[in-house]
Amino acid sequence: MSSPAETFSGPRDSESVKSRWHSTRAQFFGIGAFYIAVVVFFTLTSDYFFSYSNALNILTNVTVIGIVALGQTLAIVSGGFDLSVSGVVPLGAVTFVIFSNAEMATPAAMLFAMLVGAAVGVFNGLIVTKVGINPLIATLGTLSITAGLAYALSNGVTIPMKNIDAGVLAERTWGRVPYYVVTLIGLSLIMWFAMRFTVIGRRIYAIGGNREASRLAGLRVDEITIAIYATCAGLAAFAGVVVSSQLLAGSATVGADAALTSIASVILGGAALFGGVGGVGGTLLGVLVLGTIANGMALLMVPAFYQQIATGVILLLAVGFGRLRAVISG
Amino acid sequence: MKNQGKQSITRREMLTRLTALGFTVPAATALIAANGRRASAADPIRISFANVFEKGELFVQLGNGIENAAKLMGYEFRRYNNEFDSEKTLANARLMVQDRPDIILEYNGVEGIGQALRRIFDDAGIPFIAINVPIPGGHWFNLVNKEIGTDTANVVVPIANANGWTGNDTTAIIIQASAAGVEVNDCVRYFYVTAAETMEGMTKVKPDEITATTTTIGDTGIQVDGAGALEESYTAVKNALQTLPADRHILLYSVNDDSTLGGWRAITEAGRQDNTIVAGLGGSVAALGELRNNPQWVAEGSVFATHWGQYLIAMATAVLNGVEPPPLTKCPQLILTPDNVDKYYDAEGKVQLLPPLVPENEYLRDTGVLQQFNNVEGLIG
Amino acid sequence: MRASRDPEVTSGPPLVEMRDIHKSFGGIHAVEGVSISVMAGEVVGIVGHNGAGKSTLIKILSGAYQMDDGAIHVNGNRVSIGNPRDAKRHGIETIYQDLALHDNLDAVANFFIGREIHTRYGTLDNAAMERAAREVINRINPSFVSLRDPVLSLSGGQRQSIAIARAVYFNARLLIMDEPTAALGQRETRAFKELVLRLKSEGIGMLVISHDIHDVFDMSDRITVMANGRQVGTRRTADVTKDQVLGMIILGKLPEEGTEEDFAQLH
């Protein structure tokens, strides 16, 4: 933290401070406008885009990353990162199927997979808080460990679900909407409420805004941080359960891009890389933008190589344009 | 990540098992005496093998199969792990030549470093066999994706034709893995090319007109990229299905079983399974289960990778005996159907019989190695 | 014991007393055998060079650091302060030099952080918090209006108002202030000194660290001088001159210990 004398000596500084604030708000509305533009563009260019079945298709495509991104929002808002989700998603997927195949009741197998994830998260939280290792490095380490574990547990092969009733989350309810989409919506509402209206939500923002001040204000910073990583990894493991339910099989290859895509979504949604700013609404918008662009390009039959390039360019443009607009207007 | 502990246990188990089967040293020596040019217990043939990777069941089983076969023949055997890394592969090559084995089996995953490997082996004057990825100047053992794709189409399309499907109401969805390179994707390219030749009304193309960036082939072909993985293939096919009318017939094929399983899952989820005929490649337990139980899953290519070891050891023995192998020695490969699957695989998905040698592989018969395993159709005594 | 030579302002047990405090960081002695006390309604200034151990001493009292040896008494009872929550429980509030504000939160959130008013469902009672914060902050700084903007956009004086207001609101008996005037303009400093007088009259004890010897003389009843982690001495402000205190800071000796020549060098 810079000394107050440095931060508040002149009007120039406080202006840049203000523009940073406005930029996050502009980012949120900017990305909303951008999303509408994306929808309009693909509606005009593809005959297959604007339909109920494709809207449902997009929702089913983004659910897994959406669940991961909810957890990632907690980690990033509190001033951290969780790269280990890329290992925890496959670990959750594989443990769920292994336990389901061992004739464990489906809810118990789900709970167990999530507990495995939460345990990884507690481990992440402990090395970040008590050992004091930077979250990027700490979770990079657990990413490697958990991904390796997922391979070891599955012997590197796809394990089919013996009891396909265990894939209950992928079954369809009203309007052909799968239960896992309903679950994502429910989780988002809970998280949105918790972050905006509860004491613990307020404290998560406080820790992300100023970790040391939070400690001095008497917050149990370490305990909250551990709980955040546990929630994030628990959600990632649940995302693994959802993938397995979709595929009716468990595989260690799933979720490899979960870390990068979830972080990209959170940042695209207006969260600050340095913590303290961001929210569920923005994150979901970010997830939808990336998922809709991927779907639209697939419908337009854009080759995979170019899809990858286009996604990167759009990500940079969307984030960069939001910041630029804020600088010009602020 | 490296699984070293697990691997050593596997090796120990294997030795225990071999001993239990009665393959004692004298017995093995007797076997070698029957065919070896330098057969004597004091001077066994020495083979070094660098595996591409020791992660994932397939590679570990492949490596174990080679080790198993070498030990069965009483050869001295050393195993290295290239870790899918060019530096590591070159370092291993230098280590291997230091030991001066009689022959080297090199499974190199990084195609670009072939010349460097060749120089190391040639300088040491040690013959070598390249597995899967060719190395200039070496003998080559591989599957032929092109033939697998063609043969699979020749099983799949007649069934579709018998249903009365034509190019007017049928689309082939092929799932490539663009990052794996041209040779791997030959199976899906040749699948489509052959299908177009044998089904009326399909848009005909030349094989090289289908590239990594091809996405549509007229109105009768869609190529998506599944990255060789379950989840990616599922999502890619799900998106592709949005562009096809619900009553359109589909031929689904991909580069490996995970991709086909992912694509098939997308099709069942969309309720289109009755309009789809599907074929896999790999012979995985999950895919064999589909072949046996799923009426729409009509063919399954297998390359018997777990048993490459006995062919490679036979090939190495032939080379040491002075035989010049063909430019490419093909691995055993076969298109399984519901009718013949039980002949080659048991109910647990274990190989119980290997297909007969193709004519150009007859030279392997002369080494007598394959006969020791008593599992190759036509070579069972 | 040096402490025995310290003059007492009033009788009765001190509000807060630190006795023979020791703290080292990896072999470096940051604080060695320092004892200070603050009576109710008294302002004690702590002065000394950078690295003299002032900040370490107050961080022990506010619970940010744990001492290696020594004792802390509040109203004559020995207490243990293991973290900032313990200190707050004993009525010890701290205003840090950087104010320890959360730049991303607004004034109300900062005011209540760690002690939020909530409904029985655990949700924030924003209306109640805003009412309470507005009342206290306006008493301290009537010109303060922007309670709902992130505090990053506020001036140094406004930011300090929040830090002081929240310390006072929660029934502080002892206020620790680290360089309270460093970020303030002249007018804001004057307003701050008036505030200190008001808090004094309410019986709140204060421990003030400052580089500015003039400010310390203006505000404090007693002054403790520290050098190299040790306590040079404590004097009633009325009994010493600024030069004498300066001498204590620079020479690390009490006025009566220094020779004429020592003090002559200062001029």
Tab-separated table of N, CA and C in Angstrom, chain B residues 198-268:
chain	number	residue	atom	x	y	z
B	198	THR	N	-19.219	-44.558	-52.023
B	198	THR	CA	-20.095	-45.721	-51.976
B	198	THR	C	-21.548	-45.387	-51.669
B	199	MET	N	-21.816	-44.147	-51.261
B	199	MET	CA	-23.224	-43.781	-51.033
B	199	MET	C	-23.670	-42.797	-52.096
B	200	GLU	N	-24.827	-43.097	-52.662
B	200	GLU	CA	-25.369	-42.284	-53.734
B	200	GLU	C	-25.686	-40.867	-53.237
B	201	GLY	N	-25.308	-39.867	-54.025
B	201	GLY	CA	-25.736	-38.496	-53.733
B	201	GLY	C	-24.839	-37.738	-52.779
B	202	MET	N	-23.764	-38.364	-52.292
B	202	MET	CA	-22.872	-37.616	-51.398
B	202	MET	C	-21.875	-36.802	-52.215
B	203	THR	N	-21.495	-35.658	-51.674
B	203	THR	CA	-20.534	-34.799	-52.354
B	203	THR	C	-19.160	-35.462	-52.344
B	204	LYS	N	-18.623	-35.712	-53.553
B	204	LYS	CA	-17.345	-36.423	-53.637
B	204	LYS	C	-16.191	-35.427	-53.593
B	205	VAL	N	-15.165	-35.752	-52.793
B	205	VAL	CA	-13.971	-34.892	-52.747
B	205	VAL	C	-12.732	-35.778	-52.777
B	206	LYS	N	-11.595	-35.147	-53.130
B	206	LYS	CA	-10.325	-35.864	-53.044
B	206	LYS	C	-9.831	-35.793	-51.600
B	207	PRO	N	-9.050	-36.804	-51.169
B	207	PRO	CA	-8.611	-36.815	-49.758
B	207	PRO	C	-7.929	-35.512	-49.343
B	208	ASP	N	-7.070	-34.947	-50.218
B	208	ASP	CA	-6.329	-33.768	-49.752
B	208	ASP	C	-7.182	-32.498	-49.793
B	209	GLU	N	-8.433	-32.624	-50.212
B	209	GLU	CA	-9.314	-31.453	-50.117
B	209	GLU	C	-9.886	-31.312	-48.709
B	210	ILE	N	-9.762	-32.354	-47.909
B	210	ILE	CA	-10.194	-32.245	-46.512
B	210	ILE	C	-8.943	-31.957	-45.673
B	211	THR	N	-8.896	-30.767	-45.109
B	211	THR	CA	-7.727	-30.388	-44.311
B	211	THR	C	-8.168	-30.091	-42.878
B	212	ALA	N	-7.211	-29.664	-42.076
B	212	ALA	CA	-7.521	-29.362	-40.670
B	212	ALA	C	-8.535	-28.232	-40.549
B	213	THR	N	-8.590	-27.334	-41.545
B	213	THR	CA	-9.503	-26.196	-41.432
B	213	THR	C	-10.809	-26.427	-42.191
B	214	THR	N	-10.993	-27.619	-42.768
B	214	THR	CA	-12.259	-27.909	-43.444
B	214	THR	C	-13.365	-28.067	-42.392
B	215	THR	N	-14.513	-27.452	-42.640
B	215	THR	CA	-15.623	-27.630	-41.701
B	215	THR	C	-16.862	-28.211	-42.385
B	216	THR	N	-17.088	-27.851	-43.656
B	216	THR	CA	-18.219	-28.452	-44.355
B	216	THR	C	-17.739	-29.030	-45.676
B	217	ILE	N	-18.335	-30.154	-46.067
B	217	ILE	CA	-18.039	-30.770	-47.341
B	217	ILE	C	-19.378	-30.865	-48.065
B	218	GLY	N	-19.612	-29.918	-48.971
B	218	GLY	CA	-20.905	-29.844	-49.627
B	218	GLY	C	-22.015	-29.815	-48.580
B	219	ASP	N	-23.124	-30.505	-48.894
B	219	ASP	CA	-24.206	-30.584	-47.912
B	219	ASP	C	-24.172	-31.899	-47.147
B	220	THR	N	-23.156	-32.723	-47.434
B	220	THR	CA	-23.212	-34.073	-46.890
B	220	THR	C	-22.086	-34.383	-45.919
B	221	GLY	N	-21.259	-33.391	-45.613
B	221	GLY	CA	-20.178	-33.656	-44.664
B	221	GLY	C	-19.953	-32.479	-43.721
B	222	ILE	N	-19.791	-32.782	-42.448
B	222	ILE	CA	-19.412	-31.755	-41.476
B	222	ILE	C	-18.211	-32.294	-40.720
B	223	GLN	N	-17.140	-31.488	-40.664
B	223	GLN	CA	-15.995	-31.889	-39.860
B	223	GLN	C	-15.895	-30.951	-38.667
B	224	VAL	N	-15.871	-31.508	-37.465
B	224	VAL	CA	-15.669	-30.688	-36.269
B	224	VAL	C	-14.369	-31.119	-35.607
B	225	ASP	N	-13.892	-30.267	-34.682
B	225	ASP	CA	-12.646	-30.575	-33.988
B	225	ASP	C	-12.968	-30.962	-32.550
B	226	GLY	N	-12.679	-32.198	-32.198
B	226	GLY	CA	-12.967	-32.660	-30.841
B	226	GLY	C	-11.722	-32.790	-29.985
B	227	ALA	N	-10.576	-32.352	-30.528
B	227	ALA	CA	-9.313	-32.382	-29.782
B	227	ALA	C	-9.006	-33.769	-29.212
B	228	GLY	N	-9.611	-34.791	-29.797
B	228	GLY	CA	-9.333	-36.157	-29.332
B	228	GLY	C	-9.919	-36.455	-27.962
B	229	ALA	N	-10.790	-35.562	-27.474
B	229	ALA	CA	-11.269	-35.714	-26.094
B	229	ALA	C	-12.791	-35.752	-26.022
B	230	LEU	N	-13.263	-36.356	-24.959
B	230	LEU	CA	-14.684	-36.589	-24.724
B	230	LEU	C	-15.507	-35.294	-24.701
B	231	GLU	N	-15.147	-34.392	-23.799
B	231	GLU	CA	-15.961	-33.207	-23.545
B	231	GLU	C	-15.998	-32.277	-24.761
B	232	GLU	N	-14.821	-32.069	-25.371
B	232	GLU	CA	-14.735	-31.183	-26.527
B	232	GLU	C	-15.547	-31.741	-27.694
B	233	SER	N	-15.499	-33.065	-27.880
B	233	SER	CA	-16.243	-33.673	-28.989
B	233	SER	C	-17.742	-33.566	-28.749
B	234	TYR	N	-18.129	-33.761	-27.502
B	234	TYR	CA	-19.540	-33.641	-27.119
B	234	TYR	C	-20.071	-32.255	-27.485
B	235	THR	N	-19.323	-31.213	-27.053
B	235	THR	CA	-19.761	-29.843	-27.315
B	235	THR	C	-19.760	-29.539	-28.812
B	236	ALA	N	-18.710	-29.987	-29.504
B	236	ALA	CA	-18.597	-29.678	-30.938
B	236	ALA	C	-19.743	-30.317	-31.717
B	237	VAL	N	-20.071	-31.570	-31.406
B	237	VAL	CA	-21.156	-32.239	-32.135
B	237	VAL	C	-22.496	-31.612	-31.757
B	238	LYS	N	-22.631	-31.235	-30.491
B	238	LYS	CA	-23.867	-30.593	-30.050
B	238	LYS	C	-24.145	-29.336	-30.886
B	239	ASN	N	-23.098	-28.529	-31.063
B	239	ASN	CA	-23.256	-27.320	-31.875
B	239	ASN	C	-23.567	-27.675	-33.320
B	240	ALA	N	-22.871	-28.692	-33.866
B	240	ALA	CA	-23.078	-29.058	-35.272
B	240	ALA	C	-24.508	-29.533	-35.507
B	241	LEU	N	-25.067	-30.223	-34.515
B	241	LEU	CA	-26.428	-30.761	-34.683
B	241	LEU	C	-27.463	-29.650	-34.860
B	242	GLN	N	-27.136	-28.461	-34.320
B	242	GLN	CA	-28.058	-27.332	-34.477
B	242	GLN	C	-28.297	-27.005	-35.951
B	243	THR	N	-27.312	-27.328	-36.787
B	243	THR	CA	-27.406	-26.934	-38.190
B	243	THR	C	-28.040	-28.027	-39.044
B	244	LEU	N	-28.401	-29.168	-38.447
B	244	LEU	CA	-28.971	-30.273	-39.226
B	244	LEU	C	-30.442	-30.457	-38.881
B	245	PRO	N	-31.301	-30.587	-39.901
B	245	PRO	CA	-32.709	-30.863	-39.631
B	245	PRO	C	-32.858	-32.122	-38.782
B	246	ALA	N	-33.866	-32.136	-37.934
B	246	ALA	CA	-34.001	-33.210	-36.947
B	246	ALA	C	-34.139	-34.593	-37.590
B	247	ASP	N	-34.663	-34.656	-38.814
B	247	ASP	CA	-34.890	-35.975	-39.416
B	247	ASP	C	-33.735	-36.413	-40.315
B	248	ARG	N	-32.650	-35.652	-40.332
B	248	ARG	CA	-31.547	-36.009	-41.223
B	248	ARG	C	-30.771	-37.189	-40.643
B	249	HIS	N	-30.364	-38.117	-41.521
B	249	HIS	CA	-29.563	-39.259	-41.083
B	249	HIS	C	-28.111	-38.842	-40.888
B	250	ILE	N	-27.455	-39.506	-39.951
B	250	ILE	CA	-26.083	-39.117	-39.615
B	250	ILE	C	-25.184	-40.350	-39.592
B	251	LEU	N	-24.003	-40.206	-40.227
B	251	LEU	CA	-22.940	-41.201	-40.046
B	251	LEU	C	-21.892	-40.528	-39.156
B	252	LEU	N	-21.614	-41.120	-38.013
B	252	LEU	CA	-20.683	-40.480	-37.078
B	252	LEU	C	-19.412	-41.295	-36.966
B	253	TYR	N	-18.274	-40.610	-37.118
B	253	TYR	CA	-16.993	-41.309	-37.015
B	253	TYR	C	-15.946	-40.323	-36.526
B	254	SER	N	-14.904	-40.831	-35.849
B	254	SER	CA	-13.913	-39.904	-35.293
B	254	SER	C	-12.543	-40.562	-35.202
B	255	VAL	N	-11.598	-39.795	-34.707
B	255	VAL	CA	-10.212	-40.275	-34.636
B	255	VAL	C	-9.975	-41.235	-33.477
B	256	ASN	N	-10.809	-41.205	-32.465
B	256	ASN	CA	-10.602	-42.157	-31.363
B	256	ASN	C	-11.903	-42.391	-30.602
B	257	ASP	N	-11.875	-43.337	-29.686
B	257	ASP	CA	-13.105	-43.727	-28.993
B	257	ASP	C	-13.668	-42.607	-28.129
B	258	ASP	N	-12.783	-41.851	-27.460
B	258	ASP	CA	-13.291	-40.767	-26.613
B	258	ASP	C	-14.091	-39.777	-27.447
B	259	SER	N	-13.581	-39.423	-28.622
B	259	SER	CA	-14.292	-38.466	-29.476
B	259	SER	C	-15.627	-39.050	-29.924
B	260	THR	N	-15.625	-40.328	-30.326
B	260	THR	CA	-16.875	-40.925	-30.797
B	260	THR	C	-17.886	-41.010	-29.657
B	261	LEU	N	-17.417	-41.382	-28.469
B	261	LEU	CA	-18.320	-41.471	-27.323
B	261	LEU	C	-18.931	-40.109	-26.997
B	262	GLY	N	-18.102	-39.050	-27.046
B	262	GLY	CA	-18.597	-37.697	-26.779
B	262	GLY	C	-19.633	-37.286	-27.818
B	263	GLY	N	-19.326	-37.551	-29.099
B	263	GLY	CA	-20.247	-37.206	-30.175
B	263	GLY	C	-21.545	-37.994	-30.067
B	264	TRP	N	-21.416	-39.282	-29.752
B	264	TRP	CA	-22.599	-40.140	-29.608
B	264	TRP	C	-23.495	-39.646	-28.486
B	265	ARG	N	-22.864	-39.191	-27.387
B	265	ARG	CA	-23.628	-38.670	-26.257
B	265	ARG	C	-24.438	-37.447	-26.687
B	266	ALA	N	-23.840	-36.593	-27.510
B	266	ALA	CA	-24.557	-35.404	-27.993
B	266	ALA	C	-25.744	-35.831	-28.845
B	267	ILE	N	-25.544	-36.902	-29.637
B	267	ILE	CA	-26.621	-37.370	-30.520
B	267	ILE	C	-27.770	-37.986	-29.715
B	268	THR	N	-27.453	-38.788	-28.714
B	268	THR	CA	-28.527	-39.382	-27.906
B	268	THR	C	-29.258	-38.297	-27.128
